[in-house]
């Protein structure tokens, strides 16, 4: 562990993230922390009114999940089959723009005097609230109270309540509620992990309108042929007469509300914002207008109430209670809240590396979704997990096309994409990461096990499973010198600090699982749903002979093992490289990928993130505790954790092995990675996979949950510092609350039939309601 | 062998390449075949007068060795230490431009009628001659005779004699002798092996002048800060009065000669063209003007005479006589002639992959120079070999900088460059080819052995040797699981169809040679030139301890060997890959790199070119004949020869093994690769390394020459079809002519002291003059 614990930036509060003093230098970071989203619309936490000071360093981003521009990927020295079209999630028009003029003085935190400032992200209500007591340069004192919601229940709606109270004057104020479509994208830096490659303006305004209290802007991309609309509707509450007027600029519209105000009275602008895209059908503009109209009719308070209802339900399913550590309590809730905000749930979108809070990694979806993030939803909101798998199903044609392009059978999923094509421009850590195929099947398999959703499996899932099995069988070879075992050569495993290797253990084990599962499901379908099987076999031109080749490849899969050292070598060459202890590398060299040439990284036993250890976690039942410990001891010292995916897995495994201090320290890194800005890059967006990893670190680590085939295991390990850990699990139609204290564990079977579980590897029958088990 | 023999394009003539019928569709190809150059100036074989027909597909290129523009290398997904500045050899102003107007009708082969046409490249005289009997659209009949020289003796001079004879009219003609600086570069295609990445105009005219019979243009690049001048001077021979006038355009100048002519008389324009660059000093424009003036004073015939003298001397040293196969006789002379034309000999330039005949590979210099091309010069014109090594010495600072940038000690030479920086934009087949370091030292070692030039070794060469040894010692590691042997991991060997592997045999053997040589030379210098050693040791901060680490690394070098199969595995992983027989791949898939993803190439036992076999050739004395045969039999079937470097080595080794048919077939591929346009890309330029390979295939293959340390071996194997093979070798101050017939070999020691050689592995003492040895 080369990282040290960080000082807290935000006060420890169970349900809130708060900023009590305004300092513009924190704005970039806070735009991420205070971002609101609903899996579709994402608004960075920038101010409604903007900030005109030259000291502003930030990025006022607005995102629609799955809305992107394409661009040519141009290589200085290309090659056959290199990805040639990139996709980039776009920054779209800023619809939350509300300016306030007080007697022609513009409210702007870079001017005047701030007497009081408070910004709170309320994770129970899904609300961002900002209260400012502000004195204008001319001495006008106002109380401003702004609430912002991005509605979980209304996919296309965001709403703002902007309240002003004159404190020392009667006079005139003006609300300017607008849409600013004159936007650019985050500029790419030297760091490949940040920003997009689109430097120019890519959105063209093709329609706009402003009329009375409402208006919209429609913009279209240059190349991806996608359009979207941002529509707004407004309502101002005031006893006084209000003069409404409109203003249109090239790429912007404004609705102006002019009113005379009295000292001590409240004046409120309600703003309803809707985003739709051309993917929603031809009438997407009308749909947006209808949505804002309906939202306005229903009103802000109703939307707020719905929001609370939605979140109440969410927290009932997903909340984790940690008593004894406020920092972690806050961290884990913040992570869960942001995961919920980030995840696409319409089957056509997924969860980007930085959610909907930034353009890092171009808004692409990676294996992070399937391996790191999906379990959180699977065991708390399985309907979202299903949507993530449907997303993968919808990519199947693109994956078939890619496999064919590379001369392979079956389907090869893209390492990174928004809606299908491979967008990775560095194949050694892109296309070579074939394991993505098995990662998706692993997630699907877990989904089917946890939900018994056989309909989905037989109707859709099996197609993914068969096409990927087909791919693996085609990719590997039976190698004579390896005892005629089935070998998969020239791949890159999860650890990107080693590339283009033979028989990466993770890849081979996961491919074996994929092939076996395909064989099993094919046979199961033949028996249980022969017509369904016939349909799919005919669609895929699948013959029994081919299915048997899957079994043969799985049975003969080469699974690297060093008997000498009693560990799993990461790949055929790994143990033959010089070993470098990560802690001995000067701190200013991290992350290594920004300071060392890949060749000098690949050359060593040095890992970015767990590879063998991740495999052992995912296929835990395949390995003994001794093997786990041996491998942990071998790989931990050479792991740099240069990937934010790393610490969570180390925490979980350290817990199981009994390295309780390490388990706790790694968990701290992951639980508060973004809140404490461990990597000093939270400004660019959250780390969604790490956030999900922190959930796993709690549930799989401290909660000790393992899911083997049809077996639910718990081996809790409560840190001494904690008084209580409580979490919920949905599994096979049950909902179970697990409450762990030092002397007992209470399993509360809240929903569903009684079920057998394993507690410290002993069978235990859970009856409906409370089941208390003393620790022996 | 997947290639088939091709039909001849050019008539088999010993000393000529001729085109007897004009067909514009051959023009692109012929521009390469008929290119003239002198290692500094290169003129493609385009016509002086141009060709205005729409059916022209070609590229009228003019090159100056080492004159380049730089450009940013932009990666869609970059990484630390990736090469970031590219260099591209530029197409410069066309100075050979001569238009002819006959009563205002422009002479142009796309118009009128061609009664007679002949173009001959005369390799004995270094002259390109074109004779055309042409009838203008209006019926004016002329005989035109154009001779072109790029002077070997005058580095900066080209000259043209343009003779016109009116055959059926008296009247007016006009010569327009110009410089056209309005030029672009060959456009890069999908094929990375062709063209440059500069799409825009990069040369700006900063000075120009035309006055009376002479003029010049000076152009400057946008970024590399290099300028060059093209200066011309002209002289028209005619009895009649000549009116001279000048014309200037933006990037061009023209000298017009207007004269009245009489039927049956000859009218000649002599044009003298000079190119200099700002690298030649501030007065480079004046130097060019002086050179053209001097050339004009001396006259065309004198330049022609000099040219013949130069070439007489060259052929005396380098000529190969093959009796019994006209095609090969012509091919080998063509290759030698083009090598002489292509090679930079000023210590600041080298020999580009396509010589000075095209912009493929951006005019970069590769290891081809050191390993494939240098031997030809070393044993025929060693002073040119020395210049090539001085070029490498002049790059040492850049190589030190590169090593440092990558965190290594010593020096790392660029995989491809013009004047120093690494310009390879694909590191798996660029920076990873660390063997370039040892290739250079190998060439240097061979040079020292063949010339006894110890002064050069002690003054300059040792610095290259020490800095590269230093690099190797830093790069490798002692690996426990490999018996604590010194291993060099994550490299790419010569065979680019396998990348980023551990312990590439070629690399390790060559690095061992480099380290041993460094140790030996250091110790030799300590004894023989202690002061010289002190100077260099102090400059490099070289301590005895470090020199001993070189010896240790060399002694412990891991040298892969499969005892099971009695072959050298190409690298640690090679034998564990699926073997693919090249002949079984459909022909339309070649070259594989244009049809298969690198991952699918790297995954198999499949070679672009010899790797282990090249090693066995270069370090022949290290391996037994059985080993050679085993390895040949193992690697030949899996080699695609997708690199033009491939067939020559196979020919040489097949010869030694006794695969005489294969030896001959491979030699045919290499000897006439460009003349017969095997790869259908001669239009883009010659294949300089393959041309040199054909020399090796004759001398090392059929001539059976091997040079071990201080031992010169000959084991000739004359093909049945041939009656005689004769070649010359310069070695340790001797010049030996070797003449092989079926019943005897005659060694004629033409220059130097008597010398001991090995003939069929038996010692033989050569006396001055003729030494006849019967074949037993």
GROMACS .gro file of C-alpha atoms in nm, chain A residues 73-83 188 192 402 405-408 416 423-429 431-432 434 475-479 481-482 487-491 499-500 502-503 564-565 572-579 592-600 602-604, chain B residues 73-83 188 192 402 405-408 416 423-429 431-432 434 475-479 481-482 487-491 499-500 502-503 564-565 572-579 592-600 602-604:
model
  134
   73UNK     CA    1  -0.939   0.758  -3.463
   74UNK     CA    2  -0.624   0.846  -3.651
   75UNK     CA    3  -0.310   0.649  -3.576
   76UNK     CA    4   0.036   0.777  -3.659
   77UNK     CA    5   0.113   0.415  -3.744
   78UNK     CA    6  -0.204   0.213  -3.770
   79UNK     CA    7  -0.276  -0.151  -3.835
   80UNK     CA    8  -0.544  -0.381  -3.965
   81UNK     CA    9  -0.848  -0.401  -3.740
   82UNK     CA   10  -0.751  -0.111  -3.517
   83UNK     CA   11  -1.061   0.064  -3.387
  188UNK     CA   12  -0.806   1.625  -2.332
  192UNK     CA   13  -0.533   0.969  -2.135
  402UNK     CA   14  -1.617  -0.708  -3.446
  405UNK     CA   15  -1.366  -0.824  -3.864
  406UNK     CA   16  -1.088  -0.985  -3.663
  407UNK     CA   17  -1.138  -1.318  -3.836
  408UNK     CA   18  -1.302  -1.489  -3.539
  416UNK     CA   19  -1.469   0.035  -2.436
  423UNK     CA   20  -1.343   0.250  -2.927
  424UNK     CA   21  -1.014   0.155  -2.769
  425UNK     CA   22  -0.726   0.318  -2.952
  426UNK     CA   23  -0.450   0.116  -2.783
  427UNK     CA   24  -0.503  -0.250  -2.857
  428UNK     CA   25  -0.255  -0.395  -2.604
  429UNK     CA   26  -0.484  -0.261  -2.331
  431UNK     CA   27  -0.886  -0.538  -2.794
  432UNK     CA   28  -0.633  -0.771  -2.628
  434UNK     CA   29  -1.061  -1.045  -2.452
  475UNK     CA   30  -0.948  -1.798  -3.012
  476UNK     CA   31  -0.760  -2.068  -2.824
  477UNK     CA   32  -0.548  -2.356  -2.948
  478UNK     CA   33  -0.454  -2.701  -2.822
  479UNK     CA   34  -0.083  -2.674  -2.767
  481UNK     CA   35   0.412  -2.857  -2.560
  482UNK     CA   36   0.151  -2.772  -2.298
  487UNK     CA   37  -0.425  -2.239  -2.441
  488UNK     CA   38  -0.526  -1.880  -2.500
  489UNK     CA   39  -0.227  -1.687  -2.620
  490UNK     CA   40  -0.151  -1.320  -2.675
  491UNK     CA   41  -0.404  -1.159  -2.446
  499UNK     CA   42   0.026  -0.700  -2.182
  500UNK     CA   43   0.012  -0.946  -2.470
  502UNK     CA   44   0.004  -1.622  -2.300
  503UNK     CA   45  -0.238  -1.802  -2.072
  564UNK     CA   46   0.709  -2.486  -0.679
  565UNK     CA   47   0.575  -2.165  -0.532
  572UNK     CA   48   0.309  -1.798  -1.860
  573UNK     CA   49   0.584  -1.538  -1.843
  574UNK     CA   50   0.504  -1.351  -1.524
  575UNK     CA   51   0.726  -1.539  -1.280
  576UNK     CA   52   1.021  -1.507  -1.514
  577UNK     CA   53   1.031  -1.132  -1.479
  578UNK     CA   54   1.217  -0.924  -1.224
  579UNK     CA   55   1.006  -0.857  -0.917
  592UNK     CA   56   0.353   0.459  -1.329
  593UNK     CA   57   0.179   0.487  -1.663
  594UNK     CA   58   0.243   0.860  -1.659
  595UNK     CA   59   0.612   0.824  -1.575
  596UNK     CA   60   0.738   0.497  -1.720
  597UNK     CA   61   0.728   0.368  -2.074
  598UNK     CA   62   0.492   0.071  -2.105
  599UNK     CA   63   0.788  -0.145  -2.202
  600UNK     CA   64   0.949  -0.070  -1.867
  602UNK     CA   65   0.551  -0.472  -1.880
  603UNK     CA   66   0.904  -0.593  -1.817
  604UNK     CA   67   0.857  -0.641  -1.444
  849UNK     CA   68   0.323   1.244  -3.376
  850UNK     CA   69  -0.025   1.250  -3.229
  851UNK     CA   70  -0.156   0.932  -3.070
  852UNK     CA   71  -0.525   0.867  -3.016
  853UNK     CA   72  -0.415   0.702  -2.691
  854UNK     CA   73  -0.059   0.787  -2.612
  855UNK     CA   74   0.178   0.688  -2.337
  856UNK     CA   75   0.488   0.804  -2.156
  857UNK     CA   76   0.799   0.802  -2.371
  858UNK     CA   77   0.620   0.744  -2.699
  859UNK     CA   78   0.809   0.909  -2.983
  964UNK     CA   79   0.027   0.845  -4.707
  968UNK     CA   80   0.201   0.235  -4.336
 1178UNK     CA   81   1.657   0.858  -2.552
 1181UNK     CA   82   1.414   0.949  -2.121
 1182UNK     CA   83   1.323   0.583  -2.084
 1183UNK     CA   84   1.499   0.559  -1.749
 1184UNK     CA   85   1.795   0.360  -1.878
 1192UNK     CA   86   1.388   0.467  -3.720
 1199UNK     CA   87   1.051   0.841  -3.495
 1200UNK     CA   88   0.872   0.510  -3.461
 1201UNK     CA   89   0.508   0.562  -3.377
 1202UNK     CA   90   0.432   0.199  -3.288
 1203UNK     CA   91   0.651   0.094  -3.002
 1204UNK     CA   92   0.589  -0.284  -3.018
 1205UNK     CA   93   0.769  -0.278  -3.353
 1207UNK     CA   94   1.131   0.110  -2.942
 1208UNK     CA   95   1.089  -0.255  -2.838
 1210UNK     CA   96   1.625  -0.283  -2.874
 1251UNK     CA   97   1.799  -0.342  -1.947
 1252UNK     CA   98   1.833  -0.705  -1.848
 1253UNK     CA   99   1.787  -0.881  -1.514
 1254UNK     CA  100   1.923  -1.189  -1.344
 1255UNK     CA  101   1.619  -1.411  -1.312
 1257UNK     CA  102   1.368  -1.908  -1.211
 1258UNK     CA  103   1.597  -1.904  -1.512
 1263UNK     CA  104   1.746  -1.231  -1.916
 1264UNK     CA  105   1.625  -0.956  -2.143
 1265UNK     CA  106   1.250  -0.936  -2.120
 1266UNK     CA  107   0.981  -0.756  -2.315
 1267UNK     CA  108   1.155  -0.696  -2.642
 1275UNK     CA  109   0.624  -0.873  -3.035
 1276UNK     CA  110   0.699  -0.795  -2.673
 1278UNK     CA  111   1.105  -1.245  -2.330
 1279UNK     CA  112   1.453  -1.362  -2.423
 1340UNK     CA  113   1.383  -3.156  -2.691
 1341UNK     CA  114   1.358  -3.023  -3.045
 1348UNK     CA  115   1.057  -1.795  -2.441
 1349UNK     CA  116   0.700  -1.823  -2.563
 1350UNK     CA  117   0.742  -1.904  -2.931
 1351UNK     CA  118   0.720  -2.282  -2.917
 1352UNK     CA  119   0.407  -2.264  -2.708
 1353UNK     CA  120   0.209  -2.102  -2.986
 1354UNK     CA  121   0.010  -2.272  -3.257
 1355UNK     CA  122   0.218  -2.334  -3.566
 1368UNK     CA  123  -0.051  -1.045  -4.336
 1369UNK     CA  124  -0.005  -0.710  -4.165
 1370UNK     CA  125  -0.255  -0.559  -4.406
 1371UNK     CA  126  -0.515  -0.832  -4.350
 1372UNK     CA  127  -0.478  -0.964  -3.998
 1373UNK     CA  128  -0.486  -0.783  -3.666
 1374UNK     CA  129  -0.145  -0.784  -3.501
 1375UNK     CA  130  -0.292  -0.987  -3.215
 1376UNK     CA  131  -0.381  -1.261  -3.458
 1378UNK     CA  132   0.151  -1.243  -3.274
 1379UNK     CA  133  -0.057  -1.536  -3.148
 1380UNK     CA  134   0.097  -1.788  -3.385
   0.00000   0.00000   0.00000
